Coordinates of C-alpha atoms in Angstrom, one line a residue:
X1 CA -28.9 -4.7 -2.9
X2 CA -26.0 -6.9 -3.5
X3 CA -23.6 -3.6 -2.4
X4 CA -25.2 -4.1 0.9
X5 CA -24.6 -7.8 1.2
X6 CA -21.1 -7.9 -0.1
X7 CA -20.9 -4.7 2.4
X8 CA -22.0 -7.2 5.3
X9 CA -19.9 -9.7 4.5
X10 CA -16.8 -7.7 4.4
X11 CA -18.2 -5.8 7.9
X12 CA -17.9 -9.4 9.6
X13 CA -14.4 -10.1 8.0
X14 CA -13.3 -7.0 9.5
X15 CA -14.7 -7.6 13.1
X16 CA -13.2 -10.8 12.7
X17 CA -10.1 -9.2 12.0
X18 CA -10.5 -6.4 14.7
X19 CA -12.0 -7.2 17.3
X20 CA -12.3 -4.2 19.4
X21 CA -14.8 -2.4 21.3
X22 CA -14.8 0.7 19.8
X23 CA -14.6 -1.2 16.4
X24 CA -17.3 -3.2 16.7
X25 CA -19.5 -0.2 17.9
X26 CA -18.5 1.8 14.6
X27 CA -19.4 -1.2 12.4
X28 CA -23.0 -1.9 14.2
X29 CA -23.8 1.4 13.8
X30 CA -23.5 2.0 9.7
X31 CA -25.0 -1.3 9.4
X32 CA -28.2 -0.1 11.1
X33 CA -27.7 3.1 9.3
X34 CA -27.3 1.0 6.2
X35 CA -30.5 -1.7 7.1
X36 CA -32.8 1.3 6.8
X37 CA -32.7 0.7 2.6
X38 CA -33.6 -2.9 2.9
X39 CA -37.0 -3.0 2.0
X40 CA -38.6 -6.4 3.6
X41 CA -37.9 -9.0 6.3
X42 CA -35.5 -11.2 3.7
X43 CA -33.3 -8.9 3.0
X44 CA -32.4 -8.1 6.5
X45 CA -32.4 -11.7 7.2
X46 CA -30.0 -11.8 4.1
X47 CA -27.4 -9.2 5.5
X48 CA -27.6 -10.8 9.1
X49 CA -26.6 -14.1 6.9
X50 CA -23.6 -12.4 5.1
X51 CA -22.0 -10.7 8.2
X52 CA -21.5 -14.3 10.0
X53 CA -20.6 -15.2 6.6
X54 CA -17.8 -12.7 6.9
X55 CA -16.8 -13.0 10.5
X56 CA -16.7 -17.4 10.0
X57 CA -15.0 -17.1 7.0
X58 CA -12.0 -14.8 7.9
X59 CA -11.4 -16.5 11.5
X60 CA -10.8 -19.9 9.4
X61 CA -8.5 -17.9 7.4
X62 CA -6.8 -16.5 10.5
X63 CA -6.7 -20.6 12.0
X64 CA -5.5 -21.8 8.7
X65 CA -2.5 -18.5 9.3
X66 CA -1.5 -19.1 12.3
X67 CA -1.1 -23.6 11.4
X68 CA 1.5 -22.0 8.7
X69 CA 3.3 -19.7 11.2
X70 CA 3.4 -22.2 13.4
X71 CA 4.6 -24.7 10.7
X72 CA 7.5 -21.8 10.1
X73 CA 8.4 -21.7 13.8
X74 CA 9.1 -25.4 13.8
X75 CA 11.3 -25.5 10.9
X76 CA 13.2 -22.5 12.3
X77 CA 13.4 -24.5 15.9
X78 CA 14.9 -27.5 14.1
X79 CA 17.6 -25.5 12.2
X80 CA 16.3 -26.5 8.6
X81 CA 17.4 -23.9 6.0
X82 CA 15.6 -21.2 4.1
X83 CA 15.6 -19.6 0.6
X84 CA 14.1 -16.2 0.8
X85 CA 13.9 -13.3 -2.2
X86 CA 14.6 -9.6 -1.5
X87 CA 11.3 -7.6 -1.4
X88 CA 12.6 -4.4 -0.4
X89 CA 15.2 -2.2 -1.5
X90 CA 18.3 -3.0 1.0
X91 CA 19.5 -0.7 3.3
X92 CA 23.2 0.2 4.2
X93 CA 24.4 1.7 7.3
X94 CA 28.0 1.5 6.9
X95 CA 27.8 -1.9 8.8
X96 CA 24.3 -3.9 8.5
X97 CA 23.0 -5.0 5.8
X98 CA 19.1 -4.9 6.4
X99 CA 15.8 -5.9 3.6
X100 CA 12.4 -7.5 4.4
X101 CA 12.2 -10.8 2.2
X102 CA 9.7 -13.5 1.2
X103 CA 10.2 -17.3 2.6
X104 CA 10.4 -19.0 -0.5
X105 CA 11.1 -22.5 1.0
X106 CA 12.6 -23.9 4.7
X107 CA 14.2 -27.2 4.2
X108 CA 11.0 -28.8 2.3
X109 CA 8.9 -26.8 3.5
X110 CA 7.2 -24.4 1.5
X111 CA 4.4 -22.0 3.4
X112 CA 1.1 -21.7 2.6
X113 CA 0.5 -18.4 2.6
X114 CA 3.5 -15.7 2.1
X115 CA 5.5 -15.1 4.9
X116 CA 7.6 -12.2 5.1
X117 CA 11.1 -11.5 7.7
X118 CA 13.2 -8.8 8.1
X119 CA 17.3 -10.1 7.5
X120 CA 20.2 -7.8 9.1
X121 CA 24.0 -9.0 8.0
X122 CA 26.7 -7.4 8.7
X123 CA 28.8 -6.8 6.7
X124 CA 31.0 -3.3 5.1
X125 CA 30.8 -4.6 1.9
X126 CA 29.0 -2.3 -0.9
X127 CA 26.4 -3.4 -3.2
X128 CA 26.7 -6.7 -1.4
X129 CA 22.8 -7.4 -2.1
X130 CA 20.0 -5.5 -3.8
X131 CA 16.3 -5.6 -4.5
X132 CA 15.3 -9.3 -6.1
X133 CA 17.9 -11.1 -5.1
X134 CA 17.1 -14.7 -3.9
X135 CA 19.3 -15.7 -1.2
X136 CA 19.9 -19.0 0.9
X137 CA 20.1 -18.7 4.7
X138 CA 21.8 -20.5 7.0
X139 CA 19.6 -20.4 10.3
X140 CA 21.4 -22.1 12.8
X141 CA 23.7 -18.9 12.4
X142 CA 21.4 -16.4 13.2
X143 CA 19.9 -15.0 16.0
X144 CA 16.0 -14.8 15.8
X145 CA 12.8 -15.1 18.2
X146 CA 10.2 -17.6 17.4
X147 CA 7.3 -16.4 15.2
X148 CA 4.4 -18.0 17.4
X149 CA 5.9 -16.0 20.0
X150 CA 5.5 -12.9 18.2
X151 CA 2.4 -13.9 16.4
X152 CA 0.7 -13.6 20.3
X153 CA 2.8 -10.9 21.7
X154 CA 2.6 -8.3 19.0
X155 CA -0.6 -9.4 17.1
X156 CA -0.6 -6.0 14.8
X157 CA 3.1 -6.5 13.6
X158 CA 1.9 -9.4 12.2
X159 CA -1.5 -9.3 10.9
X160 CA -0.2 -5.5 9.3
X161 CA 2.8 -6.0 7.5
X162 CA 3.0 -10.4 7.8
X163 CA 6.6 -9.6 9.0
X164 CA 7.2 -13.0 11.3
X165 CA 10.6 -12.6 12.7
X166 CA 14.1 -10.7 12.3
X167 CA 17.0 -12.8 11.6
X168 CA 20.3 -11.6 12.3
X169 CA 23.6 -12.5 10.5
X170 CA 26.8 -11.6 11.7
X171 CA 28.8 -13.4 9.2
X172 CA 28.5 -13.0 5.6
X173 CA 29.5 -16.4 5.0
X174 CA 26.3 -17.7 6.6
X175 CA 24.3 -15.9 3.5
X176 CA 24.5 -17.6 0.1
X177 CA 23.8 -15.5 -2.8
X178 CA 21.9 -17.5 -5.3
X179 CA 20.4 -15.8 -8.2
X180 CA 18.5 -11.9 -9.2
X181 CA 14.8 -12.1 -9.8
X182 CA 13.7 -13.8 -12.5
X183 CA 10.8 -13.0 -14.9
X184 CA 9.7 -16.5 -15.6
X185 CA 9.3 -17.6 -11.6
X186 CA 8.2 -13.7 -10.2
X187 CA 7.0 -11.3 -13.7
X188 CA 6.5 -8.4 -11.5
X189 CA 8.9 -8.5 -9.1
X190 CA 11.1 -8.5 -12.2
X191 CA 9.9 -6.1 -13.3
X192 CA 10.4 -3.8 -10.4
X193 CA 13.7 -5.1 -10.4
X194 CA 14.8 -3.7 -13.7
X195 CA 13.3 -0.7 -13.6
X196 CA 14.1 0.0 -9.7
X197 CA 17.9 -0.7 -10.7
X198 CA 18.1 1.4 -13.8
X199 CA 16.6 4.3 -11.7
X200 CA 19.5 4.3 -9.3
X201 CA 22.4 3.5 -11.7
X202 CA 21.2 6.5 -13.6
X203 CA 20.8 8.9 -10.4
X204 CA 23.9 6.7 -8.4
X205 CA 24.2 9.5 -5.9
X206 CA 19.9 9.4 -5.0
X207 CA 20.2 7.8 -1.5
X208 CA 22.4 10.2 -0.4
X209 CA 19.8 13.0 -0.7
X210 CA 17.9 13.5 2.8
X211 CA 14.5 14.1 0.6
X212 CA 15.3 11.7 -2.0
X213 CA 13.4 8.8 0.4
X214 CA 9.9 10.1 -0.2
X215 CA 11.1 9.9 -4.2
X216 CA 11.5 6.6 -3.7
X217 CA 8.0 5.7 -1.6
X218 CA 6.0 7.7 -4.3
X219 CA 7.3 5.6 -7.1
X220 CA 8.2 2.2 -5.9
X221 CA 6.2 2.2 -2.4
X222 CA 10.1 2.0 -0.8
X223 CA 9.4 3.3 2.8
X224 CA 11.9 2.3 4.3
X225 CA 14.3 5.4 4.0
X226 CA 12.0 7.8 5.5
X227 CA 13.9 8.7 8.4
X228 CA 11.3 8.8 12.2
X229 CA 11.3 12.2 12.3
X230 CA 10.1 12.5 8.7
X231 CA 7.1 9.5 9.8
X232 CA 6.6 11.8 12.8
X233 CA 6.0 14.8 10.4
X234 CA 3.5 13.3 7.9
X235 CA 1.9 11.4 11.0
X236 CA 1.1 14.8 12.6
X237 CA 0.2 16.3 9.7
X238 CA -2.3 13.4 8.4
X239 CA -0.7 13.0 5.3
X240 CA 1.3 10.4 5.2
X241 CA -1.1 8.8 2.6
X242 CA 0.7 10.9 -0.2
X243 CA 3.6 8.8 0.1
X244 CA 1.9 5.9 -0.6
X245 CA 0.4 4.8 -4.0
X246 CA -3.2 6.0 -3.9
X247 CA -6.3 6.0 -5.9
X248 CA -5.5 9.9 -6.2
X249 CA -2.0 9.3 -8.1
X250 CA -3.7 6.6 -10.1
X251 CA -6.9 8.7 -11.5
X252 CA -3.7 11.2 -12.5
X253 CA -1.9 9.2 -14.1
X254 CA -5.1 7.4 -16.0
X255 CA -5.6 10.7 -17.0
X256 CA -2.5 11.4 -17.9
X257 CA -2.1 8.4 -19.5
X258 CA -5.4 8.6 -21.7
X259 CA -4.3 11.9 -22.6
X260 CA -1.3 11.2 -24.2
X261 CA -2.4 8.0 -25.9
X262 CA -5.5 9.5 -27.7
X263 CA -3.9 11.0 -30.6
X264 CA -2.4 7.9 -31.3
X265 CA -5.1 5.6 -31.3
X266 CA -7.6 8.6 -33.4
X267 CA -4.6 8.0 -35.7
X268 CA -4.3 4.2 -36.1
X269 CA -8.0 3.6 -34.7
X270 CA -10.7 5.7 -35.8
X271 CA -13.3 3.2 -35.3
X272 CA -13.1 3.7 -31.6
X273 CA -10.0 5.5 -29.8
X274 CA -11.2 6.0 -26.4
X275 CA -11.2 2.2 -26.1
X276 CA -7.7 1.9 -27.6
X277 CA -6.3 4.7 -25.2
X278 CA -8.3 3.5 -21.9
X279 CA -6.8 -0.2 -22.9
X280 CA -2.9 1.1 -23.3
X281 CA -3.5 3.1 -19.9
X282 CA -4.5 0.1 -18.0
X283 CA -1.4 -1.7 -19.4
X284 CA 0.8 1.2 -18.2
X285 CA -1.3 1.2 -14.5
X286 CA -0.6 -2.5 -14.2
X287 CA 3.3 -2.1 -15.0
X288 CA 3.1 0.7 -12.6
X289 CA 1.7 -1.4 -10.2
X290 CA 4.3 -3.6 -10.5
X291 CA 7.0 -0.8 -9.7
X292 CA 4.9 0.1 -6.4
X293 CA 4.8 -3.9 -5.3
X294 CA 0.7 -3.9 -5.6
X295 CA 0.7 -2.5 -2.0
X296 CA -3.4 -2.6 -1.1
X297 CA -4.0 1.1 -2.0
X298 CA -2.9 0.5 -5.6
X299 CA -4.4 -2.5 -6.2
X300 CA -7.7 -0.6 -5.1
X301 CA -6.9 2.3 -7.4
X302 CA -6.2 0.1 -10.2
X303 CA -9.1 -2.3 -10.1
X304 CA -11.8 0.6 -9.7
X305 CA -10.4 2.1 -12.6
X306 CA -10.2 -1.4 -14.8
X307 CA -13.8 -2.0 -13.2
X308 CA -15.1 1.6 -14.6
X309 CA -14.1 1.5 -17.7
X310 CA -15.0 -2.4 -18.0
X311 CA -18.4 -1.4 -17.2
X312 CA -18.6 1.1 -19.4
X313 CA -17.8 -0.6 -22.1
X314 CA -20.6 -2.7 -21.6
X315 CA -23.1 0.0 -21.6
X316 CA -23.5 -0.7 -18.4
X317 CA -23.5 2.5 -15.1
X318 CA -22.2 1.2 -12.0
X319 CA -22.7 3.3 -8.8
X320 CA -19.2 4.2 -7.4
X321 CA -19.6 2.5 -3.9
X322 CA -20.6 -0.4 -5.5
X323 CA -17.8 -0.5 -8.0
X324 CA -15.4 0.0 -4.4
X325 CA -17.1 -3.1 -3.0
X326 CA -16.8 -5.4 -5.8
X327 CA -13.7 -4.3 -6.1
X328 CA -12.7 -5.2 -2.5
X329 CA -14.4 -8.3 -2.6
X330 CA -12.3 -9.7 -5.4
X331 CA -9.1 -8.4 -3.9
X332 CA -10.3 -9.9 -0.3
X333 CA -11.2 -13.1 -2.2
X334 CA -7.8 -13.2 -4.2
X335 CA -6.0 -12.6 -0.5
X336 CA -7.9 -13.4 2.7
X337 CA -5.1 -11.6 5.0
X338 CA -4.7 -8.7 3.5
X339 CA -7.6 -7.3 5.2
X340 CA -5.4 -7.5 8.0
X341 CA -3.5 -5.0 6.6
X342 CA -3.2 -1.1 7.9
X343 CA -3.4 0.6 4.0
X344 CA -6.4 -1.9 3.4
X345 CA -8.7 -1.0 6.0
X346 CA -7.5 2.6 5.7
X347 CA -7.9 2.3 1.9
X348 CA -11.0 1.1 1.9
X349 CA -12.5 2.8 4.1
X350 CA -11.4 6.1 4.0
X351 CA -13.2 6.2 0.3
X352 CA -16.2 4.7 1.1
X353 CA -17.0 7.0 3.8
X354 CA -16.0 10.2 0.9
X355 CA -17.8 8.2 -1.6
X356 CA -21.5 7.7 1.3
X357 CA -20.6 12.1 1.8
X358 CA -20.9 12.4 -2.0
X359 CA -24.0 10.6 -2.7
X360 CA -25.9 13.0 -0.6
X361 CA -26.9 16.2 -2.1
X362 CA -26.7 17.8 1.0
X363 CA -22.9 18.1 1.3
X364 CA -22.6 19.6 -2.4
X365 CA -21.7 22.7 -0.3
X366 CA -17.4 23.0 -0.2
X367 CA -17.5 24.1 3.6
X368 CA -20.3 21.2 4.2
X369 CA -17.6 18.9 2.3
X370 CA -15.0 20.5 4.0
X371 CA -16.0 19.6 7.3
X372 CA -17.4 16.0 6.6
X373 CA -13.6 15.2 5.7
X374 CA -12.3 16.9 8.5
X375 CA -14.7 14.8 10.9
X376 CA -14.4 11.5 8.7
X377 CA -10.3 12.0 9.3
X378 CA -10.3 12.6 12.7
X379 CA -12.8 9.8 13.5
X380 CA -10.3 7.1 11.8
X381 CA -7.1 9.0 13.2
X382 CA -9.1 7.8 17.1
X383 CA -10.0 4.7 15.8
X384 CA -6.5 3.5 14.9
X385 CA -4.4 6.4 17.3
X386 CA -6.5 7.9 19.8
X387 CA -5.8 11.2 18.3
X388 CA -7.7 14.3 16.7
X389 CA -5.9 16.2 14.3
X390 CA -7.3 19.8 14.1
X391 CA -5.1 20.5 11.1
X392 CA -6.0 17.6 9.2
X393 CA -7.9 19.5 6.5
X394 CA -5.8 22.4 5.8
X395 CA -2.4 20.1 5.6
X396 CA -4.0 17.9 3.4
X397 CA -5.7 20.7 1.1
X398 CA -2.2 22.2 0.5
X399 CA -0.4 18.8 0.2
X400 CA -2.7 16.8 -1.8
X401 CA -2.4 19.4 -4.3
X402 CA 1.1 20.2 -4.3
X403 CA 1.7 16.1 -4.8
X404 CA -0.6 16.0 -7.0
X405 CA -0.1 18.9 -9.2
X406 CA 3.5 19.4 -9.0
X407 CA 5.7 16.6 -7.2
X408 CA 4.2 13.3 -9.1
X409 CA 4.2 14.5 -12.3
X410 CA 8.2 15.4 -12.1
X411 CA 8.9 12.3 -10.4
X412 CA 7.2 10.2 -13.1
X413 CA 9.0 12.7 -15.5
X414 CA 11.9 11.9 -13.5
X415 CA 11.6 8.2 -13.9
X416 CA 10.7 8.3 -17.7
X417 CA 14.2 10.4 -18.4
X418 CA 15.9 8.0 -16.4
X419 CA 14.5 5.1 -18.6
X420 CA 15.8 6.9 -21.9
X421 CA 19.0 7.7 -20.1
X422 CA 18.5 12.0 -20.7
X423 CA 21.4 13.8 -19.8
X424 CA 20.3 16.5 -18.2
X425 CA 17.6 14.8 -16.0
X426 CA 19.7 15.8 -12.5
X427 CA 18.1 18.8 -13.0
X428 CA 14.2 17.2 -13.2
X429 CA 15.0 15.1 -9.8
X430 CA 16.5 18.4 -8.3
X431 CA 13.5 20.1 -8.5
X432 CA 11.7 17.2 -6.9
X433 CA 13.6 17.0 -4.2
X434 CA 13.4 20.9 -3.5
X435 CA 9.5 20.7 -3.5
X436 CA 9.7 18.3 -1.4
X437 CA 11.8 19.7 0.7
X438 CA 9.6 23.1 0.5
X439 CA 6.1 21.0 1.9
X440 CA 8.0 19.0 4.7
X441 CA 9.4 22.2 5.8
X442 CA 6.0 23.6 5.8
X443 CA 4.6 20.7 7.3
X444 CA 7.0 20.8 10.1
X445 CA 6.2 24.2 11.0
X446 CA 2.1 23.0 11.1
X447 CA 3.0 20.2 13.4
X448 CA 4.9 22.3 15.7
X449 CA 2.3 24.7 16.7
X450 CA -0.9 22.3 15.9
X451 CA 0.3 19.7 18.0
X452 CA -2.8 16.4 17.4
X453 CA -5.2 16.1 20.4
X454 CA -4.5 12.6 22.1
X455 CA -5.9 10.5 24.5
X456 CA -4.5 7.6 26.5
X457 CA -6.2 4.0 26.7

């Protein structure tokens, strides 16, 4: 019964956050789908109470975001100053610099919650900047448009990604390089730092690859080199999920990890192993984390894995929806806006309606299942792009299992050689990049003749 309250609650945060027709129609209906299992008069009264809970709760949230943005515009307006850090890997085009990056401070000012613009410099210079790097800005030198204006103009650029504003630099002088990341102030973006930097001094010709960008997104959640056409491709295809760090590439690598750790701990725990290897796995899962910037899919992954076992270790069976609910509460909770964001809502919901299709016996069938995903994939693809993607099930039933099976587990093999300097580990990231290749190819042929059904607004 709580499932279903914490359910309600997050229902209103996300009609709060969404406020749509078509939206709001979906939500109604699974909670009077979902109001058939309360059993008296109270609990209905209960949920009712939760969802305005939810929906009062997130658009204080949302007043209390835009005071901040507003806050940001001002000091931008007056010319004060800002210190920002480096949250993406920097991109080069011969002549602009350009990274997303996190206001630290603007003159005094410090935001309230994170604020995130994208910085373009030109400048010819290599290796000028890299991922980390805190920098300090000199405004009245850029060009920029005023955050509240985006804030109401393009709502979902926003409330998706947080990304406020573009400042433009064409002077290198009007950028002061101040220091790298540093563990003590930001532990995991230090992290990701030294790893993401000993990756590419080990494999220094990587970016130049045209495949090498979804190498990059499956390890460090580094979009930002997949090229449109590429997007387009995975887009069509419905699978553009497999790029990002999902729940399936962490139950792998749990696996994995368990796996490998087991004959260690039998040998230096025989009391109880399994704890000792589940223990080292979730340590691994949260450095990995780290490396993929705890982007809302992994943070989902991880905690309904650290939630499992946690549970179990208790003696204690907890149903799989409800672990995903508690599980989003606490990250809701921990972060407000990031139900705002695209992967979150897509994250989230994309598993609980597998999860509700696996409860009930009657879809034990494969073609039964097979056909519940293909309807619950289409009816998000209309909800967030008016489109229906025919193909959806067979693209993602040769993909998911080509990621899964073959292209993760080099490119963490990859990433391990590279972090014992191997010699001969060119040949490791070749092979990545030629499966890689191989599915997009494939792919591209798919979303050339089974073009997505859409439908104009």
């Amino acid at each position: 019964m709580i499932t279903l309250y914490i359910f309600h609650f997050l229902s209103g945060a996300f009609c709060s956050s969404r406020p749509a027709l078509n939206t709001l129609a979906i939500i109604l209906l699974l909670l009077l789908l979902l109001n058939r299992f309360t059993t008296n008069t109270l609990s209905s009264f209960l949920c009712l109470l939760s969802f305005a809970a939810g929906m009062l709760f997130h658009h204080h949230t949302r007043l209390s975001f835009y005071s901040t943005v507003l806050s940001f515009s001002q000091q931008l307006s007056v010319g004060h100053n800002c210190l920002v850090q480096i949250t993406t890997l920097p991109q080069h085009t011969g002549k602009v610099y350009r990274f997303k990056s996190q206001v630290i401070m603007c003159g005094s000012w410090q935001p309230k919650y994170p604020i995130y613009v994208t910085v373009k410099i030109k400048s010819r210079l290599p290796n000028a900047f890299t991922f980390g790097d805190v920098l300090y800005l000199y405004v009245l030198e850029s060009n920029f448009i005023e955050p509240t204006f985006i804030y109401h103009t393009q709502p979902n650029r926003v409330h998706g990604s947080k990304n406020l504003t573009d400042l433009f630099f064409h002077k290198m002088s009007s950028v002061i390089w101040i220091s790298h990341a540093n563990f003590w102030n930001t532990p995991a973006l230090s992290i990701k730092y030294f790893v993401l930097n000993l990756f590419l001094s080990h494999y220094p010709n990587l970016l130049d690859h045209p495949y090498s960008a979804f190498t990059l997104a499956l390890l460090f959640a580094e979009q930002s080199f997949i090229s449109f056409s590429q997007w387009n491709i995975l887009r069509i295809t419905a699978i553009s999920h497999l790029v990002a760090i999902s729940g399936l590439h962490i139950s792998i690598l749990g696996s994995l990890f368990e796996s490998v750790f087991l004959p260690f701990a039998m040998r230096f725990n025989r009391i109880n192993p399994l704890f000792v290897s589940r223990l080292m796995s979730i340590v691994c899962l949260f450095l990995y984390a780290c490396l993929a910037s705890f982007t809302p899919s992994c943070q989902r992954a991880v905690s309904m894995y650290v939630c499992r076992h946690l549970f179990e270790r208790l003696f204690l069976r907890i149903h799989p929806i409800s672990n995903l609910m508690l599980c989003c509460l606490i990250q809701y909770l921990f972060d407000p806006l990031v139900i705002d964001h695209i992967g979150f809502q897509l994250s989230y919901g994309i598993v609980l309606c597998l999860l509700v299709v696996n409860h009930f016996p009657f879809f034990n069938h494969p073609l039964k299942k097979h056909l519940a995903m293909f309807v619950i994939t289409n009816a998000w693809s209309y909800l967030y792009w008016n489109q229906l993607i025919i193909i959806a099930s067979v693209t993602n039933f040769i993909a998911i299992f080509w990621v899964s099976h073959i292209i993760l587990p080099l490119s963490i093999f990859c990433l391990f050689l590279a972090l014992i300097s191997f010699p001969y580990s060119n040949i490791f990231l070749s092979l990545c990049h030629v499966n890689w290749q191989l599915l997009i190819t494939l792919m591209h042929y798919f979303s050339i003749y089974f073009k997505p059904i859409s439908f104009e607004l």
